[in-house]
Short mmCIF file of C-alpha atoms in Angstrom, two decimals:
data_model
loop_
_atom_site.label_atom_id
_atom_site.label_comp_id
_atom_site.label_asym_id
_atom_site.label_seq_id
_atom_site.Cartn_x
_atom_site.Cartn_y
_atom_site.Cartn_z
CA MET A 1 -19.82 20.38 12.58
CA SER A 2 -16.33 21.09 11.65
CA ILE A 3 -14.28 18.57 9.38
CA ASN A 4 -11.14 17.10 10.96
CA LYS A 5 -9.47 13.69 10.21
CA LEU A 6 -6.71 14.16 12.37
CA TYR A 7 -6.56 11.10 14.77
CA ASP A 8 -3.58 11.46 17.62
CA SER A 9 -2.29 8.31 17.45
CA PHE A 10 -1.09 5.48 14.65
CA ASP A 11 -2.83 3.03 16.94
CA LYS A 12 -6.21 4.11 17.14
CA ALA A 13 -6.24 4.74 13.35
CA VAL A 14 -5.67 0.82 12.69
CA ALA A 15 -7.61 0.36 15.59
CA ASP A 16 -10.61 -1.51 13.53
CA VAL A 17 -8.31 -3.34 10.65
CA PHE A 18 -9.73 -7.20 11.28
CA ASP A 19 -9.27 -9.94 10.40
CA GLY A 20 -9.04 -11.31 7.08
CA ALA A 21 -8.64 -7.71 5.76
CA VAL A 22 -7.61 -6.68 2.50
CA ILE A 23 -5.18 -4.23 3.10
CA LEU A 24 -3.78 -1.82 0.27
CA ILE A 25 0.02 -0.64 0.90
CA GLY A 26 1.53 2.44 -0.94
CA GLY A 27 5.25 3.00 -1.70
CA PHE A 28 7.69 1.35 -4.07
CA GLY A 29 10.79 0.18 -2.96
CA PRO A 30 12.64 1.96 -0.27
CA ALA A 31 11.79 5.21 -1.87
CA ASP A 32 10.54 7.34 0.90
CA GLY A 33 6.64 6.51 0.47
CA CYS A 34 5.99 3.64 2.63
CA PRO A 35 3.67 4.38 5.23
CA SER A 36 5.51 3.09 7.63
CA TYR A 37 4.46 4.49 10.96
CA LEU A 38 0.99 2.56 10.17
CA ILE A 39 2.36 -0.55 9.37
CA ARG A 40 4.22 -0.49 12.51
CA ALA A 41 1.00 0.30 14.50
CA LEU A 42 -0.81 -2.57 12.29
CA TYR A 43 2.22 -4.77 14.05
CA ARG A 44 1.79 -4.16 17.19
CA GLN A 45 -2.58 -4.40 16.43
CA GLY A 46 -2.07 -7.73 15.39
CA ALA A 47 -4.93 -8.40 12.42
CA LYS A 48 -4.32 -11.57 11.17
CA ASN A 49 -4.84 -13.49 8.03
CA LEU A 50 -4.63 -10.36 6.13
CA THR A 51 -4.05 -9.83 2.23
CA LEU A 52 -1.14 -6.99 1.18
CA VAL A 53 -1.96 -5.58 -2.06
CA SER A 54 1.47 -3.56 -2.91
CA ASN A 55 4.33 -2.98 -5.72
CA GLY A 56 6.13 -5.32 -3.49
CA PRO A 57 5.71 -7.34 -0.40
CA GLY A 58 9.17 -6.14 1.24
CA ARG A 59 11.96 -7.29 2.86
CA GLY A 60 10.98 -6.75 6.71
CA ARG A 61 13.57 -5.88 9.41
CA PRO A 62 17.14 -8.11 8.83
CA ALA A 63 17.39 -10.69 11.75
CA PRO A 64 19.30 -9.26 14.74
CA GLY A 65 23.39 -9.72 13.28
CA ALA A 66 22.80 -10.48 10.32
CA PRO A 67 24.75 -8.49 7.09
CA PRO A 68 22.56 -5.66 5.05
CA PRO A 69 21.87 -7.64 2.05
CA PRO A 70 23.79 -6.96 -1.26
CA GLY A 71 23.37 -4.11 -3.01
CA PRO A 72 22.90 -0.21 -2.83
CA ARG A 73 19.74 -0.12 -0.47
CA ARG A 74 19.51 3.14 1.28
CA SER A 75 16.11 3.12 3.16
CA PRO A 76 14.93 6.20 4.60
CA PRO A 77 14.75 6.70 7.98
CA ASN A 78 12.30 4.88 10.70
CA TYR A 79 11.79 3.21 7.51
CA ASP A 80 9.71 -0.54 7.19
CA ASP A 81 7.49 -2.20 4.93
CA GLY A 82 5.14 -4.61 4.62
CA GLY A 83 7.48 -7.91 5.12
CA LEU A 84 7.50 -6.81 8.80
CA LEU A 85 3.54 -8.17 8.94
CA ILE A 86 4.39 -10.81 6.83
CA GLN A 87 7.48 -11.62 9.50
CA ASN A 88 5.00 -11.02 12.53
CA GLY A 89 2.78 -13.99 10.90
CA GLN A 90 -0.01 -11.78 10.03
CA VAL A 91 -0.23 -12.63 6.10
CA ILE A 92 -1.75 -14.94 4.71
CA LYS A 93 -1.88 -13.63 0.73
CA CYS A 94 0.36 -11.19 -0.80
CA VAL A 95 -0.54 -9.14 -4.56
CA CYS A 96 2.08 -7.54 -6.29
CA ALA A 97 3.93 -6.71 -9.51
CA PHE A 98 7.40 -7.36 -7.95
CA PRO A 99 7.89 -9.99 -5.16
CA GLY A 100 11.45 -9.40 -4.61
CA HIS A 101 14.60 -11.59 -5.08
CA GLY A 102 14.88 -15.12 -3.58
CA ARG A 103 18.45 -15.91 -3.84
CA PRO A 104 20.40 -17.18 -1.58
CA GLY A 105 21.83 -13.78 0.98
CA MET A 106 18.43 -11.97 0.00
CA MET A 107 15.62 -14.71 1.33
CA SER A 108 12.84 -12.52 3.20
CA ALA A 109 10.38 -13.84 5.32
CA PHE A 110 7.53 -13.81 2.38
CA HIS A 111 10.51 -16.13 0.21
CA GLN A 112 10.70 -18.31 3.21
CA LEU A 113 6.73 -18.79 3.65
CA LEU A 114 5.78 -18.91 -0.47
CA ALA A 115 8.46 -21.89 0.00
CA GLU A 116 7.03 -23.22 2.87
CA GLY A 117 3.94 -23.53 1.24
CA LYS A 118 2.23 -20.93 3.45
CA MET A 119 1.93 -17.79 1.78
CA ALA A 120 -0.20 -17.00 -1.32
CA VAL A 121 1.12 -14.92 -4.03
CA GLU A 122 -1.22 -13.46 -7.28
CA LEU A 123 1.88 -12.43 -9.15
CA VAL A 124 -0.19 -9.01 -11.23
CA PRO A 125 1.87 -6.74 -14.34
CA GLN A 126 2.84 -3.18 -12.53
CA GLY A 127 0.23 -1.16 -14.83
CA THR A 128 -2.26 -3.54 -14.76
CA LEU A 129 -1.88 -3.80 -10.62
CA ALA A 130 -2.18 0.08 -11.07
CA GLU A 131 -4.99 -0.21 -12.95
CA ARG A 132 -7.01 -2.73 -11.34
CA ILE A 133 -6.81 -0.51 -8.19
CA ARG A 134 -7.76 2.92 -10.07
CA ALA A 135 -10.67 0.76 -11.16
CA ALA A 136 -11.48 -0.01 -7.77
CA LYS A 137 -11.52 3.83 -7.29
CA ALA A 138 -13.26 5.04 -9.59
CA GLY A 139 -16.36 2.15 -9.76
CA ILE A 140 -15.22 0.00 -12.72
CA PRO A 141 -15.65 -3.96 -12.00
CA ALA A 142 -13.41 -4.91 -14.79
CA PHE A 143 -11.79 -3.69 -17.90
CA TYR A 144 -9.64 -5.68 -21.09
CA THR A 145 -5.80 -4.97 -21.11
CA PRO A 146 -3.87 -6.70 -23.90
CA THR A 147 -0.81 -6.93 -21.29
CA GLY A 148 -0.26 -10.61 -20.14
CA ALA A 149 -2.27 -12.00 -23.47
CA GLY A 150 -1.10 -15.07 -24.51
CA THR A 151 1.25 -15.70 -21.28
CA VAL A 152 0.40 -17.47 -17.71
CA ILE A 153 -0.93 -13.96 -16.92
CA GLU A 154 -4.28 -15.02 -18.85
CA LYS A 155 -4.46 -18.24 -17.24
CA GLY A 156 -8.19 -18.85 -16.26
CA LYS A 157 -9.23 -15.84 -17.24
CA GLU A 158 -11.81 -14.39 -19.91
CA THR A 159 -9.85 -13.07 -22.83
CA ARG A 160 -11.17 -11.17 -25.64
CA MET A 161 -10.19 -10.05 -29.78
CA ILE A 162 -10.52 -6.34 -30.02
CA ASP A 163 -8.89 -4.03 -32.67
CA GLY A 164 -7.42 -7.71 -34.07
CA LYS A 165 -4.93 -7.71 -30.35
CA MET A 166 -5.95 -10.60 -27.55
CA HIS A 167 -6.92 -9.18 -24.56
CA VAL A 168 -7.73 -10.20 -20.78
CA LEU A 169 -10.57 -9.45 -18.93
CA GLU A 170 -8.88 -8.24 -15.09
CA HIS A 171 -11.57 -7.33 -12.69
CA ALA A 172 -10.88 -4.11 -10.39
CA LEU A 173 -8.92 -4.74 -6.81
CA LYS A 174 -11.60 -3.77 -3.64
CA ALA A 175 -9.70 -3.68 -0.74
CA ASP A 176 -11.00 -2.63 3.15
CA PHE A 177 -8.12 -0.74 3.97
CA ALA A 178 -5.58 1.40 2.34
CA LEU A 179 -2.49 2.37 3.83
CA VAL A 180 -1.13 5.96 2.07
CA ARG A 181 1.78 8.53 2.80
CA ALA A 182 1.70 11.88 1.86
CA ASN A 183 3.83 14.68 2.57
CA LYS A 184 1.35 17.78 3.50
CA ALA A 185 -2.04 17.38 4.27
CA ASP A 186 -5.53 19.77 6.07
CA ARG A 187 -7.65 18.26 8.15
CA TRP A 188 -10.21 17.70 5.57
CA GLY A 189 -8.17 15.15 3.91
CA ASN A 190 -6.79 16.67 1.31
CA LEU A 191 -3.34 15.20 0.36
CA VAL A 192 0.14 16.79 -1.50
CA TYR A 193 2.61 14.42 -2.39
CA GLN A 194 6.75 14.77 -2.79
CA GLY A 195 8.27 14.05 -6.00
CA THR A 196 8.37 10.07 -6.62
CA SER A 197 6.42 9.29 -3.57
CA ARG A 198 3.83 9.96 -4.78
CA ASN A 199 4.16 6.59 -7.08
CA PHE A 200 1.06 3.82 -5.78
CA ASN A 201 -0.18 6.06 -2.85
CA GLY A 202 -2.13 8.48 -5.32
CA ALA A 203 -3.83 5.45 -6.94
CA MET A 204 -4.41 3.57 -3.89
CA ALA A 205 -5.64 6.73 -1.71
CA GLY A 206 -9.96 6.11 -2.16
CA ALA A 207 -9.95 2.58 -3.82
CA ALA A 208 -10.31 1.16 -0.38
CA LYS A 209 -13.45 1.54 1.91
CA VAL A 210 -10.92 3.60 4.55
CA THR A 211 -7.76 5.13 3.69
CA ILE A 212 -5.50 6.53 6.35
CA ALA A 213 -3.08 8.30 5.26
CA GLU A 214 0.20 8.57 6.69
CA VAL A 215 1.62 12.92 6.41
CA ASN A 216 4.89 14.07 7.51
CA GLU A 217 3.34 17.51 7.98
CA MET A 218 -0.19 19.20 8.45
CA VAL A 219 -1.18 22.25 7.50
CA ALA A 220 -3.76 25.22 7.87
CA LEU A 221 -6.76 24.96 5.34
CA GLY A 222 -6.37 27.11 2.75
CA GLU A 223 -2.76 26.75 2.89
CA LEU A 224 -2.39 23.46 0.14
CA ASN A 225 -2.08 25.12 -3.21
CA PRO A 226 -5.30 23.45 -5.11
CA GLU A 227 -3.40 22.87 -8.47
CA GLY A 228 -0.73 20.60 -6.34
CA ILE A 229 -3.86 18.78 -4.44
CA ALA A 230 -3.43 15.16 -6.20
CA THR A 231 -5.59 13.01 -3.65
CA PRO A 232 -8.88 15.70 -2.52
CA SER A 233 -10.29 14.81 0.91
CA ILE A 234 -13.23 13.16 -0.27
CA TYR A 235 -10.93 9.86 -0.51
CA VAL A 236 -9.55 10.51 2.68
CA ASN A 237 -11.15 8.90 5.97
CA ARG A 238 -8.36 9.08 8.24
CA ILE A 239 -4.65 11.40 9.00
CA CYS A 240 -2.00 10.72 11.16
CA SER A 241 0.98 13.21 11.42
CA ARG A 242 4.34 11.83 11.89
CA LYS A 243 5.19 14.92 13.82
CA ASP A 244 2.29 15.42 15.62
CA SER A 245 0.70 11.77 16.17
CA ARG A 246 1.92 9.05 19.09
CA GLU A 247 3.53 6.51 18.17
CA GLU A 248 4.04 3.34 20.62
CA GLY A 249 7.75 1.20 20.59
CA ALA A 250 7.65 -1.46 17.68
#
């Protein structure tokens, strides 16, 4: 039986995301590596009480008629981030490295809910966040890192002196679903990224029980240069193509 992980719609690809799931979301700010179509599909699907794990929670969409936030932000076409799910009341916790700005004029749904005590947040140093995700992917339950030792990051965690330096024990970040974005894929699930869009996507692919990849283009088997495949097919469970799959209105 031939292997074909391609789904014909983003809605089908996320249909089994359940309430209370832990979701990894790839991307890095407005860089073109955010799985926006999968995020919108999850928005339509409506799963609640989600925990989002990402570099940042995302700002979501501006209110109708609201002025754009200050700064030279240029988002890619058809861009949505995890903030859309937060705005929709689907998220109860965010695990992130950069929570964004919460000052006047740059408030987001995440900051508003946090201020109201309706959102939990776990701040993790960026490198530690990537390594916790990679550890889950590699089957490593925990690791020691000097990052955060002697700061609020170590509060409530085990510490140990190694080579004369204090280290903090960090645990693997296990997830139920990973939503990632790649440039090209074949039907087996081999993924190739474009430039900096690889960012957290490469680490997150395979770090969850189910990895769903949103890709710009599907190619035939054998067309991808093996040396350029950053995520082997064994780490990918489902694929949706922006070019070929259906997307309902968000």
